Tab-separated table of C-alpha atoms in Angstrom:
chain	number	residue	atom	x	y	z
A	1	GLN	CA	118.262	114.033	105.103
A	2	LEU	CA	119.046	112.609	101.705
A	3	VAL	CA	116.077	110.826	100.154
A	4	GLN	CA	116.649	108.851	96.985
A	5	SER	CA	114.281	107.751	94.252
A	6	ALA	CA	112.734	104.310	94.066
A	7	ALA	CA	114.282	101.125	92.712
A	8	GLU	CA	114.601	100.708	88.956
A	9	VAL	CA	114.770	97.766	86.563
A	10	LYS	CA	116.395	98.477	83.228
A	11	LYS	CA	117.402	96.545	80.133
A	12	PRO	CA	121.005	96.426	78.927
A	13	GLY	CA	121.859	99.483	76.855
A	14	ALA	CA	119.281	101.693	78.549
A	15	SER	CA	119.898	104.664	80.853
A	16	VAL	CA	118.840	105.270	84.430
A	17	ARG	CA	118.482	108.489	86.393
A	18	VAL	CA	118.567	108.432	90.172
A	19	SER	CA	117.549	111.447	92.216
A	20	CYS	CA	118.718	112.524	95.652
A	21	LYS	CA	116.583	115.131	97.383
A	22	THR	CA	118.284	116.873	100.260
A	23	SER	CA	116.819	118.688	103.217
A	24	GLY	CA	117.739	119.918	106.674
A	25	TYR	CA	120.921	121.725	105.695
A	26	SER	CA	122.143	124.449	103.365
A	27	PHE	CA	122.302	122.832	99.920
A	28	ASP	CA	124.831	125.416	98.727
A	29	THR	CA	127.322	124.504	101.446
A	30	TYR	CA	127.929	120.851	100.644
A	31	GLY	CA	128.754	118.732	97.632
A	32	ILE	CA	127.203	115.375	96.801
A	33	SER	CA	129.034	112.183	95.975
A	34	TRP	CA	127.739	108.980	94.403
A	35	VAL	CA	128.869	105.545	95.548
A	36	ARG	CA	127.649	102.182	94.350
A	37	GLN	CA	127.725	98.685	95.789
A	38	ALA	CA	127.184	95.562	93.724
A	39	PRO	CA	125.356	92.716	95.506
A	40	GLY	CA	127.587	91.234	98.196
A	41	GLN	CA	130.495	93.460	97.192
A	42	GLY	CA	132.342	96.499	98.521
A	43	LEU	CA	131.867	100.212	97.948
A	44	GLU	CA	132.874	101.905	94.704
A	45	TRP	CA	133.237	105.682	94.453
A	46	MET	CA	131.601	106.999	91.272
A	47	GLY	CA	132.196	110.731	91.483
A	48	TRP	CA	131.042	113.938	93.071
A	49	ILE	CA	129.582	117.306	92.254
A	50	SER	CA	130.826	120.301	94.192
A	51	ILE	CA	128.959	123.361	95.447
A	52	ASP	CA	130.246	125.341	92.476
A	53	ASN	CA	129.003	122.636	90.136
A	54	ILE	CA	132.402	121.137	89.355
A	55	LYS	CA	131.905	117.481	88.496
A	56	THR	CA	134.539	114.825	88.940
A	57	THR	CA	133.852	111.241	87.977
A	58	ASN	CA	135.677	107.948	88.188
A	59	VAL	CA	136.411	107.892	84.491
A	60	GLN	CA	138.419	104.674	84.553
A	61	LYS	CA	135.642	102.698	86.188
A	62	LEU	CA	132.687	104.295	84.420
A	63	GLN	CA	134.201	105.181	81.055
A	64	GLY	CA	132.399	108.511	80.775
A	65	ARG	CA	128.914	106.984	81.091
A	66	VAL	CA	127.851	108.990	84.136
A	67	THR	CA	126.457	112.525	84.391
A	68	MET	CA	125.708	114.359	87.621
A	69	THR	CA	123.612	117.509	87.889
A	70	ARG	CA	122.379	119.757	90.717
A	71	ASP	CA	119.086	121.614	90.858
A	72	THR	CA	119.415	124.350	93.438
A	73	SER	CA	115.726	125.280	93.159
A	74	THR	CA	114.712	121.886	94.597
A	75	SER	CA	117.925	120.991	96.492
A	76	THR	CA	118.119	117.816	94.439
A	77	VAL	CA	121.031	116.097	92.766
A	78	TYR	CA	120.678	113.677	89.878
A	79	MET	CA	122.934	110.913	88.619
A	80	GLU	CA	122.413	109.454	85.156
A	81	LEU	CA	124.203	106.292	84.049
A	82	ARG	CA	124.037	105.408	80.353
A	83	SER	CA	124.648	102.276	78.273
A	84	LEU	CA	123.770	100.053	81.210
A	85	ARG	CA	125.328	96.600	81.491
A	86	SER	CA	124.518	93.711	83.770
A	87	ASP	CA	127.510	94.543	85.965
A	88	ASP	CA	125.954	97.940	86.703
A	89	THR	CA	123.404	96.125	88.867
A	90	ALA	CA	124.010	97.637	92.292
A	91	MET	CA	122.724	99.734	95.145
A	92	TYR	CA	123.459	103.365	94.317
A	93	TYR	CA	124.002	105.790	97.193
A	94	CYS	CA	124.199	109.549	97.239
A	95	ALA	CA	126.134	111.053	100.119
A	96	ARG	CA	126.856	114.529	101.387
A	97	VAL	CA	130.398	115.851	101.022
A	98	ALA	CA	131.578	118.259	103.692
A	99	LEU	CA	134.518	120.625	103.623
A	100	GLY	CA	137.734	118.887	102.690
A	101	GLY	CA	135.964	116.002	101.014
A	102	VAL	CA	134.623	114.131	104.022
A	103	ILE	CA	131.566	112.072	103.047
A	104	ASP	CA	129.433	112.408	106.155
A	105	TYR	CA	125.769	111.522	105.543
A	106	TRP	CA	124.312	108.955	103.163
A	107	GLY	CA	121.011	108.433	101.421
A	108	GLN	CA	119.090	105.220	101.877
A	109	GLY	CA	120.198	103.834	98.512
A	110	THR	CA	118.476	103.073	95.208
A	111	LEU	CA	118.660	99.556	93.794
A	112	VAL	CA	119.215	99.501	90.049
A	113	THR	CA	118.818	96.116	88.386
A	114	VAL	CA	119.973	95.627	84.812
A	115	SER	CA	118.448	92.561	83.233
A	116	ALA	CA	117.282	91.477	79.815
B	1	ASP	CA	145.040	105.914	91.497
B	2	ILE	CA	145.649	105.312	95.192
B	3	VAL	CA	144.972	101.735	96.231
B	4	MET	CA	143.607	101.148	99.721
B	5	THR	CA	144.270	97.708	101.196
B	6	GLN	CA	142.579	96.581	104.384
B	7	SER	CA	143.587	93.694	106.609
B	8	PRO	CA	142.277	91.322	107.620
B	9	ASP	CA	139.326	90.652	105.303
B	10	SER	CA	137.398	89.342	108.283
B	11	LEU	CA	137.861	88.812	111.982
B	12	THR	CA	135.978	87.137	114.763
B	13	VAL	CA	136.241	88.673	118.203
B	14	SER	CA	134.709	87.798	121.560
B	15	LEU	CA	132.323	90.212	123.217
B	16	GLY	CA	134.238	92.752	125.265
B	17	GLU	CA	137.494	92.145	123.436
B	18	ARG	CA	139.403	94.372	121.007
B	19	ALA	CA	139.130	94.417	117.222
B	20	THR	CA	141.884	95.968	115.145
B	21	ILE	CA	141.485	96.760	111.459
B	22	ASN	CA	144.336	98.018	109.331
B	23	CYS	CA	144.230	100.128	106.187
B	24	LYS	CA	147.251	100.830	104.021
B	25	SER	CA	147.376	103.325	101.179
B	26	SER	CA	149.648	102.890	98.163
B	27	GLN	CA	150.963	106.418	98.681
B	28	SER	CA	150.898	108.973	101.461
B	29	ILE	CA	147.546	110.677	102.041
B	30	LEU	CA	148.983	113.194	104.483
B	31	TYR	CA	148.618	116.725	103.129
B	32	ARG	CA	151.614	118.480	104.637
B	33	SER	CA	150.291	122.035	104.288
B	34	ASN	CA	147.524	121.365	106.819
B	35	ASN	CA	148.956	118.224	108.456
B	36	LYS	CA	145.745	116.292	107.787
B	37	ASN	CA	145.402	112.691	106.694
B	38	TYR	CA	142.626	112.453	104.119
B	39	LEU	CA	141.197	109.219	105.459
B	40	ALA	CA	137.787	108.244	106.850
B	41	TRP	CA	136.352	105.084	108.384
B	42	TYR	CA	132.803	103.834	107.810
B	43	GLN	CA	130.647	101.166	109.389
B	44	GLN	CA	128.070	99.371	107.271
B	45	LYS	CA	125.554	97.107	108.934
B	46	LEU	CA	123.582	94.586	106.919
B	47	GLY	CA	120.970	96.247	104.738
B	48	GLN	CA	121.945	99.783	105.730
B	49	PRO	CA	123.954	102.578	104.127
B	50	PRO	CA	127.439	103.229	105.509
B	51	LYS	CA	127.844	105.438	108.553
B	52	LEU	CA	130.792	107.756	109.125
B	53	LEU	CA	132.723	106.832	112.271
B	54	ILE	CA	136.067	108.604	111.972
B	55	SER	CA	137.251	111.470	109.779
B	56	TRP	CA	140.740	112.857	109.222
B	57	ALA	CA	142.107	109.484	110.371
B	58	SER	CA	141.456	110.071	114.061
B	59	THR	CA	138.508	112.447	114.645
B	60	ARG	CA	135.550	110.551	116.045
B	61	GLU	CA	132.198	111.821	114.771
B	62	SER	CA	129.595	113.153	117.170
B	63	GLY	CA	127.522	110.349	118.672
B	64	VAL	CA	130.011	107.597	117.864
B	65	PRO	CA	130.866	105.578	120.989
B	66	ASP	CA	134.330	106.227	122.353
B	67	ARG	CA	135.220	102.538	122.013
B	68	PHE	CA	135.883	103.395	118.349
B	69	SER	CA	139.208	105.090	117.677
B	70	GLY	CA	141.338	105.801	114.635
B	71	SER	CA	145.070	106.249	114.394
B	72	GLY	CA	147.921	106.373	111.926
B	73	SER	CA	149.451	108.769	109.444
B	74	GLY	CA	150.946	108.822	105.972
B	75	THR	CA	150.209	105.386	104.544
B	76	ASP	CA	149.268	103.217	107.546
B	77	PHE	CA	146.060	103.555	109.491
B	78	THR	CA	144.181	101.599	112.119
B	79	LEU	CA	140.610	101.444	113.353
B	80	THR	CA	140.364	99.998	116.843
B	81	ILE	CA	137.170	98.853	118.508
B	82	THR	CA	137.683	98.211	122.203
B	83	ASN	CA	135.153	96.366	124.349
B	84	LEU	CA	133.403	94.945	121.288
B	85	GLN	CA	129.613	94.922	121.524
B	86	ALA	CA	127.063	92.822	119.631
B	87	GLU	CA	125.872	95.904	117.753
B	88	ASP	CA	129.363	96.386	116.284
B	89	VAL	CA	128.878	93.437	113.935
B	90	ALA	CA	129.309	95.074	110.528
B	91	VAL	CA	131.640	95.585	107.608
B	92	TYR	CA	134.125	98.411	108.068
B	93	TYR	CA	135.630	100.410	105.216
B	94	CYS	CA	138.395	102.967	104.957
B	95	LEU	CA	138.216	105.670	102.290
B	96	HIS	CA	140.833	108.106	101.104
B	97	HIS	CA	139.752	111.500	99.728
B	98	TYR	CA	143.227	112.878	99.053
B	99	TYR	CA	142.639	113.328	95.335
B	100	THR	CA	140.210	111.864	92.843
B	101	PRO	CA	139.355	109.156	92.247
B	102	TRP	CA	138.655	108.575	95.928
B	103	THR	CA	138.933	104.884	96.716
B	104	PHE	CA	137.652	102.549	99.407
B	105	GLY	CA	139.394	99.629	100.987
B	106	GLN	CA	137.818	96.261	100.206
B	107	GLY	CA	136.149	96.078	103.609
B	108	THR	CA	136.676	94.099	106.806
B	109	LYS	CA	133.861	91.992	108.213
B	110	VAL	CA	133.684	91.895	112.008
B	111	GLU	CA	131.792	89.072	113.675
B	112	ILE	CA	131.272	87.880	117.232
B	113	LYS	CA	132.951	84.702	118.409
């Protein structure tokens, strides 16, 4: 299971941190990816964090505004997005990454709304 | 970056008929050293997170009905749904994970006629 934190409402320029608590599998065996979906739109890959804590982000789309961290003591992964804009309003999903990069299981999503 | 282009954007199919969705990558996503295509297919129903249907272009995930099949190699891939059922109404996405950034196709909406 991947259980995400509750919905957030933020003002432009603020930051948001979304958590993804995992259970039911060995946390050290799988990476975690983050994908977002703007209202009525398609899926956008944001980045992933590997089991050896290597982080790769979609720099072109996110311009270095995203940070991902893993807490092995709680089997939780965090995604922080800074300098929020209105077009960051989206459902944010965490998803498990299996060997070879296959995204196999998804969290339920966290809605982040950016509004003045 | 690799661009993934799906066609059509939407299709309407009668119950029991076949739906065919195409996905084309802007460059080959076949890794020759292991002969694997780094492509997956997902189904997203309204209000739900995506669900993995097919990995490595043609490997159906456990529990996925056998009416779903994936094919193709290199740059051209197809998801086929035979004997379409009402519960197959969804948006379908392809995703390449050949190298970062991984990218999704724009999605194909499947509806019942």
